[in-house]
Amino acid sequence: MATSHFTSPLAVETIQTPQRKTLSTPPDTPIYESDYESPALKKKNAQNSIIEFPYDLEVVRDSDGASVEFGHGVWSKVYKATSSMSTGKPMMMTPPSSPIISTSIKSNRVVAVKTPLRRDAHPILRAEANILSRIASTSGADEERDYVVPFYGYIPSSHALVLQALPLSLSTHIEICADHARKHFSTRTMFDPVTPHWRELATQLIKGLDWLHTKIDVVHGDIKPHNILLRPRQSSASSLEAGAGIEMEYEALYADFSSAHFISSTN
């Protein structure tokens, strides 16, 4: 299958990745993908251990035919896309170690595709893919889901990263809450202590930072509200701040590892 390339601005609507061969001799231990898990295959070869994205993508367009953007930065733009997942068949890994058996993969999943704005961004995004692959491949994947935006894989032909789509940033959330506070200003509550909402978000971020430093051996390098994304909690418990009507239903996840680096020089 031919592989399409990203340009800037985006000139193609469908990105395709090469098909892998099916596994002919199943090894001993199968790995099962749940519906919540990343669809990335943890491909390792002699040159690198970067996870590659094995499925086709289609960029979402608005009513005027323009590509829908989630955001942009110095090096890249992030587009909204859908992914047509394959179903059911184990895929070959290099080297072959364990088959991946899809048990509940949905088609047409919405994802975020981070693409380079210029040629000198190519090594930046590849380095980011290397770090995100290290995070995704580290034991304790449950923790990774708690602290970092899930990484689905890298597309070498277009130097693009595929990640979970999380459109709400902490910076936008702060602006929304500040606007709410201005509209409901009261001198009676203006000197009240920090609400549990912000204390909980801060606790999540501190735990995530400690995990990145001690477990992954990575420094993020560019922590700011724009690089922290919020994901709605999957908890059934409802929690609202008394009198404010602001939901405490978000998990704070670190995003944009383009400035990140490994702490140890051996990495």
C-alpha positions as semicolon CSV with decimal commas, in nm:
position;residue;x (nm);y (nm);z (nm)
1;M;0,000;0,000;0,000
2;A;0,136;0,340;-0,093
3;T;0,206;0,583;0,186
4;S;0,076;0,938;0,164
5;H;0,269;1,235;0,298
6;F;0,173;1,537;0,504
7;T;0,257;1,881;0,372
8;S;0,201;2,216;0,535
9;P;-0,069;2,326;0,492
10;L;-0,220;1,979;0,473
11;A;-0,266;1,882;0,110
12;V;-0,398;1,530;0,147
13;E;-0,706;1,401;0,318
14;T;-0,607;1,040;0,374
15;I;-0,283;0,914;0,526
16;Q;-0,203;0,549;0,473
17;T;0,054;0,334;0,643
18;P;0,208;0,015;0,504
19;Q;0,031;-0,309;0,594
20;R;0,218;-0,553;0,822
21;K;0,235;-0,923;0,749
22;T;0,022;-1,155;0,959
23;L;0,202;-1,369;1,212
24;S;0,253;-1,723;1,083
25;T;0,384;-1,888;1,402
26;P;0,218;-1,762;1,721
27;P;0,470;-1,723;2,008
28;D;0,394;-1,830;2,363
29;T;0,228;-1,527;2,520
30;P;-0,049;-1,326;2,348
31;I;-0,108;-0,960;2,427
32;Y;-0,467;-0,841;2,429
33;E;-0,574;-0,489;2,336
34;S;-0,868;-0,352;2,530
35;D;-1,085;-0,086;2,367
36;Y;-0,920;0,179;2,584
37;E;-0,563;0,079;2,501
38;S;-0,351;0,243;2,235
39;P;-0,378;0,073;1,895
40;A;-0,005;0,121;1,839
41;L;0,214;-0,179;1,775
42;K;0,533;-0,172;1,980
43;K;0,766;-0,231;1,687
44;K;1,136;-0,277;1,764
45;N;1,416;-0,318;1,515
46;A;1,792;-0,283;1,509
47;Q;1,781;0,092;1,452
48;N;1,520;0,213;1,700
49;S;1,233;0,129;1,930
50;I;0,987;0,388;1,804
51;I;0,626;0,272;1,799
52;E;0,482;0,304;1,449
53;F;0,114;0,369;1,375
54;P;-0,014;0,084;1,152
55;Y;-0,356;0,212;1,047
56;D;-0,495;0,456;0,791
57;L;-0,601;0,808;0,890
58;E;-0,849;1,051;0,741
59;V;-0,827;1,419;0,831
60;V;-1,157;1,571;0,946
61;R;-1,271;1,872;0,743
62;D;-1,523;2,143;0,821
63;S;-1,817;2,255;0,604
64;D;-1,580;2,473;0,398
65;G;-1,343;2,184;0,331
66;A;-1,068;2,314;0,561
67;S;-0,879;2,074;0,785
68;V;-1,000;2,091;1,146
69;E;-0,720;2,194;1,383
70;F;-0,689;2,123;1,754
71;G;-0,399;2,367;1,788
72;H;-0,052;2,465;1,669
73;G;0,289;2,560;1,800
74;V;0,633;2,665;1,681
75;W;0,717;2,329;1,524
76;S;0,385;2,170;1,441
77;K;0,010;2,175;1,390
78;V;-0,232;1,929;1,546
79;Y;-0,518;1,812;1,327
80;K;-0,836;1,624;1,408
81;A;-0,855;1,292;1,225
82;T;-1,032;0,959;1,229
83;S;-0,858;0,624;1,218
84;S;-0,997;0,317;1,045
85;M;-0,874;0,039;1,267
86;S;-0,817;-0,312;1,136
87;T;-0,993;-0,590;1,324
88;G;-0,912;-0,927;1,462
89;K;-0,590;-1,044;1,295
90;P;-0,255;-1,066;1,476
91;M;0,011;-0,847;1,318
92;M;0,380;-0,920;1,266
93;M;0,620;-0,744;1,502
94;T;0,994;-0,705;1,450
95;P;1,143;-0,906;1,610
96;P;0,838;-1,136;1,656
97;S;0,775;-1,175;2,026
98;S;0,403;-1,178;2,099
99;P;0,096;-1,141;1,879
100;I;-0,147;-0,860;1,941
101;I;-0,503;-0,992;1,945
102;S;-0,768;-0,726;1,898
103;T;-1,067;-0,801;2,117
104;S;-1,269;-0,480;2,100
105;I;-1,125;-0,222;1,858
106;K;-1,367;0,038;1,725
107;S;-1,343;0,176;1,374
108;N;-1,340;0,548;1,302
109;R;-1,183;0,652;1,631
110;V;-1,114;1,025;1,660
111;V;-0,742;1,096;1,709
112;A;-0,506;1,393;1,712
113;V;-0,234;1,403;1,445
114;K;0,067;1,624;1,517
115;T;0,239;1,722;1,191
116;P;0,556;1,927;1,122
117;L;0,521;2,285;1,001
118;R;0,863;2,290;0,836
119;R;1,146;2,058;0,741
120;D;1,368;2,131;1,041
121;A;1,083;2,007;1,264
122;H;1,127;1,651;1,135
123;P;1,403;1,550;1,381
124;I;1,217;1,729;1,661
125;L;0,904;1,519;1,610
126;R;1,106;1,200;1,566
127;A;1,283;1,267;1,896
128;E;0,945;1,328;2,058
129;A;0,820;0,999;1,914
130;N;1,121;0,825;2,067
131;I;1,043;0,964;2,412
132;L;0,671;0,890;2,385
133;S;0,753;0,535;2,274
134;R;0,974;0,494;2,579
135;I;0,688;0,615;2,800
136;A;0,433;0,387;2,633
137;S;0,666;0,086;2,647
138;T;0,759;0,125;3,012
139;S;0,602;-0,112;3,260
140;G;0,315;0,042;3,450
141;A;0,103;0,140;3,151
142;D;-0,183;0,224;3,387
143;E;0,030;0,505;3,529
144;E;0,110;0,630;3,179
145;R;-0,263;0,669;3,115
146;D;-0,289;0,868;3,437
147;Y;-0,013;1,117;3,361
148;V;0,058;1,145;2,986
149;V;-0,163;1,184;2,678
150;P;-0,173;0,833;2,522
151;F;0,057;0,791;2,222
152;Y;-0,071;0,571;1,939
153;G;0,233;0,577;1,714
154;Y;0,463;0,755;1,468
155;I;0,423;0,777;1,089
156;P;0,780;0,792;0,947
157;S;0,676;0,893;0,594
158;S;0,507;1,213;0,716
159;H;0,700;1,262;1,044
160;A;0,363;1,275;1,223
161;L;0,259;1,165;1,572
162;V;-0,080;1,008;1,642
163;L;-0,223;1,066;1,990
164;Q;-0,548;1,049;2,179
165;A;-0,772;1,342;2,091
166;L;-0,810;1,570;2,394
167;P;-0,917;1,917;2,275
168;L;-0,940;2,085;2,619
169;S;-0,617;2,238;2,753
170;L;-0,556;2,357;3,107
171;S;-0,506;2,710;2,974
172;T;-0,855;2,711;2,819
173;H;-1,003;2,562;3,136
174;I;-0,841;2,837;3,345
175;E;-0,990;3,101;3,115
176;I;-1,336;2,944;3,142
177;C;-1,315;2,931;3,522
178;A;-1,183;3,289;3,541
179;D;-1,470;3,410;3,325
180;H;-1,715;3,224;3,550
181;A;-1,558;3,386;3,858
182;R;-1,581;3,735;3,706
183;K;-1,948;3,686;3,627
184;H;-2,018;3,562;3,980
185;F;-1,783;3,791;4,172
186;S;-1,843;3,826;4,546
187;T;-1,638;4,007;4,809
188;R;-1,768;3,751;5,057
189;T;-1,572;3,468;4,893
190;M;-1,281;3,647;4,725
191;F;-1,033;3,554;5,000
192;D;-1,146;3,195;5,040
193;P;-0,875;2,924;5,026
194;V;-0,790;2,750;4,700
195;T;-1,077;2,526;4,599
196;P;-1,043;2,144;4,592
197;H;-1,075;2,161;4,214
198;W;-0,735;2,328;4,168
199;R;-0,571;2,142;4,455
200;E;-0,661;1,810;4,295
201;L;-0,528;1,917;3,955
202;A;-0,201;2,030;4,117
203;T;-0,168;1,697;4,298
204;Q;-0,214;1,507;3,972
205;L;0,051;1,715;3,798
206;I;0,303;1,674;4,081
207;K;0,254;1,297;4,082
208;G;0,291;1,288;3,705
209;L;0,610;1,491;3,714
210;D;0,758;1,264;3,980
211;W;0,665;0,959;3,770
212;L;0,830;1,103;3,459
213;H;1,149;1,185;3,649
214;T;1,185;0,868;3,859
215;K;1,026;0,596;3,645
216;I;1,081;0,717;3,289
217;D;1,400;0,920;3,344
218;V;1,258;1,207;3,135
219;V;1,245;1,584;3,183
220;H;0,946;1,743;3,007
221;G;1,125;2,073;2,942
222;D;0,826;2,296;2,865
223;I;0,560;2,274;3,135
224;K;0,287;2,535;3,097
225;P;-0,096;2,535;3,091
226;H;-0,102;2,507;2,710
227;N;0,093;2,178;2,731
228;I;-0,139;2,016;2,984
229;L;-0,455;1,857;2,846
230;L;-0,765;1,763;3,044
231;R;-0,948;1,434;2,998
232;P;-1,294;1,372;3,146
233;R;-1,277;1,120;3,427
234;Q;-1,422;0,777;3,369
235;S;-1,532;0,759;3,731
236;S;-1,901;0,721;3,806
237;A;-1,868;0,942;4,112
238;S;-2,008;1,289;4,064
239;S;-1,823;1,576;4,227
240;L;-1,920;1,940;4,204
241;E;-1,777;2,232;4,392
242;A;-2,032;2,357;4,636
243;G;-2,210;2,659;4,498
244;A;-1,983;2,701;4,197
245;G;-2,126;2,442;3,961
246;I;-1,780;2,355;3,826
247;E;-1,723;1,986;3,760
248;M;-1,417;1,820;3,910
249;E;-1,423;1,549;3,646
250;Y;-1,087;1,600;3,473
251;E;-0,755;1,422;3,471
252;A;-0,456;1,645;3,395
253;L;-0,221;1,487;3,139
254;Y;0,116;1,610;3,016
255;A;0,137;1,676;2,641
256;D;0,392;1,812;2,389
257;F;0,724;1,644;2,462
258;S;0,905;1,829;2,182
259;S;1,139;1,992;2,436
260;A;1,180;1,681;2,651
261;H;1,503;1,492;2,705
262;F;1,628;1,191;2,895
263;I;1,794;1,259;3,228
264;S;2,055;0,988;3,183
265;S;2,309;1,038;2,905
266;T;2,299;0,664;2,835
267;N;1,948;0,706;2,690
